[in-house]
Tab-separated table of C-alpha atoms and ligand atoms in Angstrom:
chain	number	residue	atom	x	y	z
A	1	MET	CA	2.244	-7.531	-2.371
A	2	PRO	CA	3.147	-4.105	-0.933
A	3	GLU	CA	-0.003	-2.656	0.418
A	4	LEU	CA	-0.565	0.715	2.024
A	5	PRO	CA	1.254	-0.048	5.269
A	6	GLU	CA	4.397	-1.219	3.405
A	7	VAL	CA	4.192	1.857	1.051
A	8	GLU	CA	3.935	4.173	4.129
A	9	THR	CA	6.966	2.443	5.659
A	10	TYR	CA	8.881	3.024	2.347
A	11	ARG	CA	7.715	6.688	2.368
A	12	ARG	CA	9.097	7.270	5.871
A	13	PHE	CA	12.318	5.505	5.018
A	14	ILE	CA	12.757	7.735	1.957
A	15	ASP	CA	12.054	10.823	4.035
A	16	GLN	CA	14.903	9.816	6.227
A	17	THR	CA	17.400	9.091	3.528
A	18	CYS	CA	16.862	10.657	0.243
A	19	LEU	CA	15.685	14.281	0.585
A	20	HIS	CA	17.709	17.343	-0.303
A	21	LEU	CA	20.410	15.351	-2.102
A	22	PRO	CA	21.241	16.670	-5.576
A	23	ILE	CA	20.595	13.878	-8.112
A	24	SER	CA	23.585	13.173	-10.494
A	25	GLU	CA	22.276	10.278	-12.629
A	26	VAL	CA	19.187	8.063	-13.096
A	27	GLU	CA	19.229	4.579	-14.408
A	28	VAL	CA	16.179	2.490	-15.347
A	29	GLN	CA	16.803	-1.123	-16.410
A	30	ASP	CA	13.731	-1.770	-18.470
A	31	PRO	CA	12.291	1.596	-19.301
A	32	LYS	CA	9.933	0.238	-21.938
A	33	ARG	CA	8.244	-1.860	-19.343
A	34	GLN	CA	8.474	0.042	-16.245
A	35	LEU	CA	8.945	3.757	-17.006
A	36	GLN	CA	5.792	5.612	-18.130
A	37	LEU	CA	7.702	8.137	-20.193
A	38	ASP	CA	10.887	8.391	-22.284
A	39	LEU	CA	13.957	7.685	-20.267
A	40	ASP	CA	15.692	10.854	-21.678
A	41	ASP	CA	12.784	12.987	-20.394
A	42	PHE	CA	12.938	11.245	-17.053
A	43	ARG	CA	16.669	11.985	-16.789
A	44	LYS	CA	16.343	15.583	-17.946
A	45	ALA	CA	13.694	16.168	-15.251
A	46	LEU	CA	15.787	14.746	-12.440
A	47	VAL	CA	19.560	15.086	-13.027
A	48	GLY	CA	20.625	18.272	-11.125
A	49	ASN	CA	17.204	18.280	-9.353
A	50	GLN	CA	16.537	16.937	-5.841
A	51	PHE	CA	13.747	15.330	-3.760
A	52	THR	CA	12.167	17.679	-1.302
A	53	SER	CA	9.280	15.824	0.202
A	54	THR	CA	7.121	12.678	-0.147
A	55	GLN	CA	3.457	11.997	-0.255
A	56	ARG	CA	1.507	8.799	-0.385
A	57	LEU	CA	-2.029	8.188	-1.648
A	58	GLY	CA	-3.193	4.678	-1.114
A	59	LYS	CA	-0.489	2.467	-2.573
A	60	GLN	CA	0.991	5.272	-4.786
A	61	LEU	CA	4.095	7.000	-3.604
A	62	PHE	CA	5.081	10.511	-4.754
A	63	LEU	CA	8.588	12.137	-4.465
A	64	GLU	CA	8.189	15.827	-4.934
A	65	THR	CA	11.204	17.723	-6.361
A	66	GLN	CA	12.641	21.168	-6.081
A	67	ASN	CA	12.171	21.956	-9.858
A	68	GLY	CA	8.523	20.926	-10.020
A	69	PRO	CA	7.909	17.463	-11.559
A	70	VAL	CA	6.844	14.812	-9.060
A	71	VAL	CA	8.106	11.157	-9.339
A	72	HIS	CA	5.333	8.633	-9.032
A	73	LEU	CA	6.152	5.107	-7.811
A	74	HIS	CA	3.891	2.150	-7.777
A	75	PHE	CA	5.384	-1.069	-6.374
A	76	GLY	CA	3.345	-3.726	-8.145
A	77	MET	CA	3.708	-7.184	-6.722
A	78	THR	CA	7.251	-7.100	-5.345
A	79	GLY	CA	8.415	-3.502	-5.107
A	80	ASP	CA	10.779	-2.385	-2.428
A	81	VAL	CA	13.301	0.350	-1.771
A	82	ALA	CA	17.005	0.584	-0.690
A	83	PHE	CA	19.549	3.271	0.090
A	84	TYR	CA	23.278	2.447	0.005
A	85	LYS	CA	26.667	3.754	-1.097
A	86	ASP	CA	28.827	1.013	-2.422
A	87	GLU	CA	28.081	-0.470	-5.878
A	88	SER	CA	28.628	-3.866	-4.247
A	89	GLU	CA	25.530	-3.290	-2.165
A	90	THR	CA	23.232	-2.807	-5.103
A	91	PRO	CA	20.209	-4.989	-4.599
A	92	ARG	CA	19.892	-7.901	-7.082
A	93	PHE	CA	16.652	-6.689	-8.433
A	94	ALA	CA	17.341	-2.873	-8.561
A	95	ARG	CA	15.173	-1.866	-11.527
A	96	ALA	CA	15.862	1.873	-11.135
A	97	VAL	CA	18.734	3.619	-9.401
A	98	PHE	CA	18.827	7.231	-8.470
A	99	HIS	CA	22.528	8.392	-7.889
A	100	PHE	CA	23.117	11.349	-5.649
A	101	GLN	CA	26.162	13.673	-5.823
A	102	ASN	CA	27.274	12.646	-2.468
A	103	GLY	CA	27.780	9.034	-3.692
A	104	PHE	CA	24.728	7.497	-2.071
A	105	LYS	CA	22.115	5.765	-4.198
A	106	PHE	CA	18.386	5.039	-3.921
A	107	ALA	CA	17.128	1.905	-5.658
A	108	PHE	CA	13.612	0.917	-6.664
A	109	ILE	CA	13.690	-2.916	-6.342
A	110	ASP	CA	11.216	-5.096	-8.070
A	111	SER	CA	11.948	-8.713	-8.876
A	112	ARG	CA	8.756	-9.358	-10.884
A	113	LYS	CA	8.687	-6.012	-12.732
A	114	PHE	CA	5.057	-5.166	-12.265
A	115	GLY	CA	6.038	-1.844	-10.637
A	116	ARG	CA	5.876	1.457	-12.433
A	117	LEU	CA	7.753	4.734	-12.317
A	118	GLY	CA	6.506	7.973	-13.855
A	119	LEU	CA	6.258	11.685	-13.563
A	120	THR	CA	3.253	13.748	-12.719
A	121	GLN	CA	2.646	17.506	-12.338
A	122	SER	CA	1.291	17.163	-8.859
A	123	VAL	CA	-0.313	14.694	-6.478
A	124	ASP	CA	-3.586	16.431	-6.916
A	125	VAL	CA	-3.434	16.232	-10.695
A	126	PHE	CA	-2.639	12.499	-10.387
A	127	ARG	CA	-5.463	11.924	-7.934
A	128	LYS	CA	-8.017	13.561	-10.237
A	129	GLN	CA	-6.753	11.782	-13.376
A	130	LYS	CA	-6.972	8.304	-11.504
A	131	LYS	CA	-10.195	9.259	-9.722
A	132	LEU	CA	-8.748	8.138	-6.419
A	133	GLY	CA	-10.716	8.633	-3.199
A	134	PRO	CA	-9.389	10.110	0.043
A	135	ASP	CA	-6.465	8.141	1.527
A	136	ALA	CA	-7.597	5.247	3.741
A	137	LEU	CA	-5.147	6.137	6.576
A	138	THR	CA	-7.050	9.326	7.324
A	139	ILE	CA	-10.496	8.560	6.001
A	140	THR	CA	-13.496	9.971	7.855
A	141	ALA	CA	-16.944	8.500	8.164
A	142	ALA	CA	-18.366	11.291	6.024
A	143	ALA	CA	-15.858	10.601	3.246
A	144	LEU	CA	-16.560	6.938	3.470
A	145	ALA	CA	-20.273	7.440	3.303
A	146	SER	CA	-19.991	9.697	0.236
A	147	GLY	CA	-17.731	7.212	-1.550
A	148	LEU	CA	-20.109	4.371	-0.867
A	149	GLY	CA	-23.127	6.423	-1.840
A	150	LYS	CA	-26.297	4.382	-2.276
A	151	LYS	CA	-24.362	1.431	-3.660
A	152	SER	CA	-25.924	-1.925	-2.889
A	153	ALA	CA	-22.826	-4.100	-3.565
A	154	ALA	CA	-21.187	-6.030	-0.767
A	155	ILE	CA	-19.277	-3.762	1.594
A	156	LYS	CA	-16.142	-5.960	1.257
A	157	THR	CA	-16.135	-5.523	-2.574
A	158	LEU	CA	-16.619	-1.684	-2.294
A	159	LEU	CA	-13.718	-1.420	0.239
A	160	LEU	CA	-11.322	-2.791	-2.369
A	161	ASP	CA	-12.518	-0.022	-4.906
A	162	GLN	CA	-9.653	2.388	-5.067
A	163	ARG	CA	-12.030	5.218	-5.879
A	164	ILE	CA	-13.539	4.858	-2.447
A	165	ALA	CA	-10.582	4.370	-0.066
A	166	PRO	CA	-7.325	3.791	-1.943
A	167	GLY	CA	-4.922	1.483	-0.230
A	168	ILE	CA	-7.102	-1.165	1.230
A	169	GLY	CA	-6.080	-4.631	-0.093
A	170	ASN	CA	-7.793	-7.989	0.354
A	171	TRP	CA	-6.557	-8.898	3.828
A	172	LEU	CA	-6.929	-5.292	5.128
A	173	ALA	CA	-10.637	-5.326	4.003
A	174	ASP	CA	-11.295	-8.588	5.904
A	175	GLU	CA	-9.446	-7.219	8.951
A	176	VAL	CA	-11.341	-3.929	9.214
A	177	LEU	CA	-14.727	-5.651	8.733
A	178	PHE	CA	-13.823	-8.109	11.466
A	179	GLN	CA	-12.776	-5.245	13.808
A	180	ALA	CA	-15.922	-3.368	12.940
A	181	LYS	CA	-18.025	-6.540	13.414
A	182	LEU	CA	-19.626	-6.211	10.009
A	183	HIS	CA	-20.399	-9.094	7.712
A	184	PRO	CA	-18.411	-8.782	4.413
A	185	GLU	CA	-21.539	-9.457	2.352
A	186	ARG	CA	-23.613	-6.692	3.966
A	187	PRO	CA	-24.957	-4.411	1.097
A	188	ALA	CA	-23.125	-1.114	1.636
A	189	ASN	CA	-26.274	0.882	1.544
A	190	SER	CA	-27.693	-1.055	4.549
A	191	LEU	CA	-25.011	0.429	6.791
A	192	LEU	CA	-26.334	2.781	9.403
A	193	ALA	CA	-24.581	5.993	10.382
A	194	PRO	CA	-22.987	4.511	13.605
A	195	GLU	CA	-21.825	1.481	11.556
A	196	LEU	CA	-20.127	3.711	9.056
A	197	GLU	CA	-18.542	5.548	11.955
A	198	THR	CA	-17.308	2.329	13.384
A	199	LEU	CA	-16.001	1.128	10.006
A	200	ALA	CA	-14.137	4.363	9.308
A	201	ASN	CA	-12.483	4.153	12.748
A	202	ALA	CA	-11.644	0.499	12.109
A	203	ILE	CA	-9.948	1.374	8.842
A	204	ARG	CA	-7.732	3.966	10.488
A	205	ASP	CA	-6.978	1.820	13.489
A	206	VAL	CA	-5.967	-1.247	11.445
A	207	LEU	CA	-3.857	0.870	9.122
A	208	GLU	CA	-2.213	2.763	11.962
A	209	THR	CA	-1.454	-0.480	13.642
A	210	ALA	CA	0.020	-1.971	10.501
A	211	VAL	CA	2.193	1.084	9.848
A	212	ALA	CA	3.288	1.107	13.480
A	213	ALA	CA	4.426	-2.566	13.249
A	214	GLU	CA	6.113	-1.488	9.919
A	215	ALA	CA	3.932	-4.013	8.157
A	216	ILE	CA	5.457	-6.936	9.993
A	217	TYR	CA	2.375	-9.032	10.336
A	218	ARG	CA	3.376	-11.393	12.984
A	219	ASP	CA	3.788	-8.314	15.310
A	220	PHE	CA	0.118	-7.539	15.027
A	221	PRO	CA	-2.198	-7.631	18.031
A	222	ALA	CA	-3.441	-11.086	19.011
A	223	HIS	CA	-7.088	-10.054	18.535
A	224	TYR	CA	-6.388	-9.585	14.790
A	225	LEU	CA	-8.059	-11.828	12.234
A	226	ILE	CA	-4.842	-11.841	10.249
A	227	HIS	CA	-3.478	-14.648	12.448
A	228	ALA	CA	-6.274	-16.816	11.418
A	229	ARG	CA	-5.880	-16.600	7.706
A	230	GLU	CA	-4.440	-19.169	5.486
A	231	TRP	CA	-1.584	-17.715	3.457
A	232	ASP	CA	-0.735	-19.114	0.055
A	233	THR	CA	2.737	-17.509	-0.057
A	234	ALA	CA	4.777	-17.575	3.087
A	235	PRO	CA	4.658	-14.007	4.430
A	236	ALA	CA	5.870	-12.777	7.732
A	237	ALA	CA	2.426	-13.486	9.128
A	238	ALA	CA	2.559	-17.235	8.882
A	239	THR	CA	3.335	-18.451	12.386
A	240	PRO	CA	3.749	-22.056	13.126
A	241	ASP	CA	0.924	-22.027	15.689
A	242	ALA	CA	-1.559	-20.219	13.449
A	243	HIS	CA	-5.042	-21.498	13.997
A	244	LEU	CA	-8.225	-20.812	12.316
A	245	HIS	CA	-10.419	-19.856	15.258
A	246	CYS	CA	-11.913	-16.395	15.857
A	247	PRO	CA	-9.727	-14.551	18.433
A	248	HIS	CA	-12.875	-13.132	20.074
A	249	CYS	CA	-15.296	-16.124	20.308
A	250	GLN	CA	-13.269	-19.158	19.292
A	251	HIS	CA	-15.770	-20.083	16.648
A	252	LEU	CA	-14.231	-21.354	13.431
A	253	ILE	CA	-13.325	-18.679	10.934
A	254	GLU	CA	-15.150	-19.126	7.588
A	255	LYS	CA	-13.715	-18.722	4.202
A	256	LYS	CA	-15.954	-17.585	1.285
A	257	TYR	CA	-15.396	-15.839	-2.087
A	258	VAL	CA	-16.964	-12.335	-2.071
A	259	GLY	CA	-16.757	-10.509	-5.450
A	260	GLY	CA	-14.288	-13.195	-6.488
A	261	ARG	CA	-11.811	-12.565	-3.552
A	262	ALA	CA	-11.064	-14.956	-0.808
A	263	THR	CA	-12.747	-13.624	2.280
A	264	TYR	CA	-12.225	-14.655	5.944
A	265	PHE	CA	-14.770	-13.788	8.551
A	266	CYS	CA	-16.548	-15.028	11.779
A	267	SER	CA	-20.206	-15.466	11.125
A	268	HIS	CA	-20.716	-15.360	14.979
A	269	CYS	CA	-19.151	-11.928	15.543
A	270	GLN	CA	-19.822	-10.386	12.077
A	271	LYS	CA	-23.602	-10.115	11.565
B	1	LIG	ZN1	-16.002	-14.561	16.509
């Protein structure tokens, strides 16, 4: 599933390919399912218009346009992007294609069709409507503390709450807690100020590392917990020599369900 690091990688790709190109046509294969407005209205807003900049908030991607409306993309389970010229290069699961006047095309790819496209007035309006917290890639200890408030739920569960730090998915939450040496079941309101500081630093570090590796998990540093997870689907992270021992202390990594989500941690390192 595309998480914040993948979406940030897509954002940078779009920045390098799709900006300042007049749009000549927009196609959406299954608008009833994937487009959050009428296809005619979507086309009217975009044909003759152009993308001018991009923004990302958690896993939500925004393409700002010259004439105002902002295209909003959510990648669901299998979303991806492509930029190409020849029709013959059209990706198999291109669900929406933006044609540019210069002949190039930008495709929103999504085999399973859980992704969504829409328009919003501005990123700020969207953020308020969806009650999204500050983006996890730049989160501060103060913002994290104010998001967590006095909540007594397990810190792991709250890290997955998009109102607190949008963009943190299941494995990322385990990784940041491992790097911060915090037990996933610690009640959030038991965290002391220095622990919150460590946690906010870990969130930024892990995400920056993931973005720098362009979300290719096998390239992550050896001291990352991600190498010791079991993966159900076969992602890039699954290496043949994957072992389930803590990269710090060599104790066996434990697996437990926290808030209904599979959680990996080292009970020796994470108190
Ligand atoms: Zn350990």
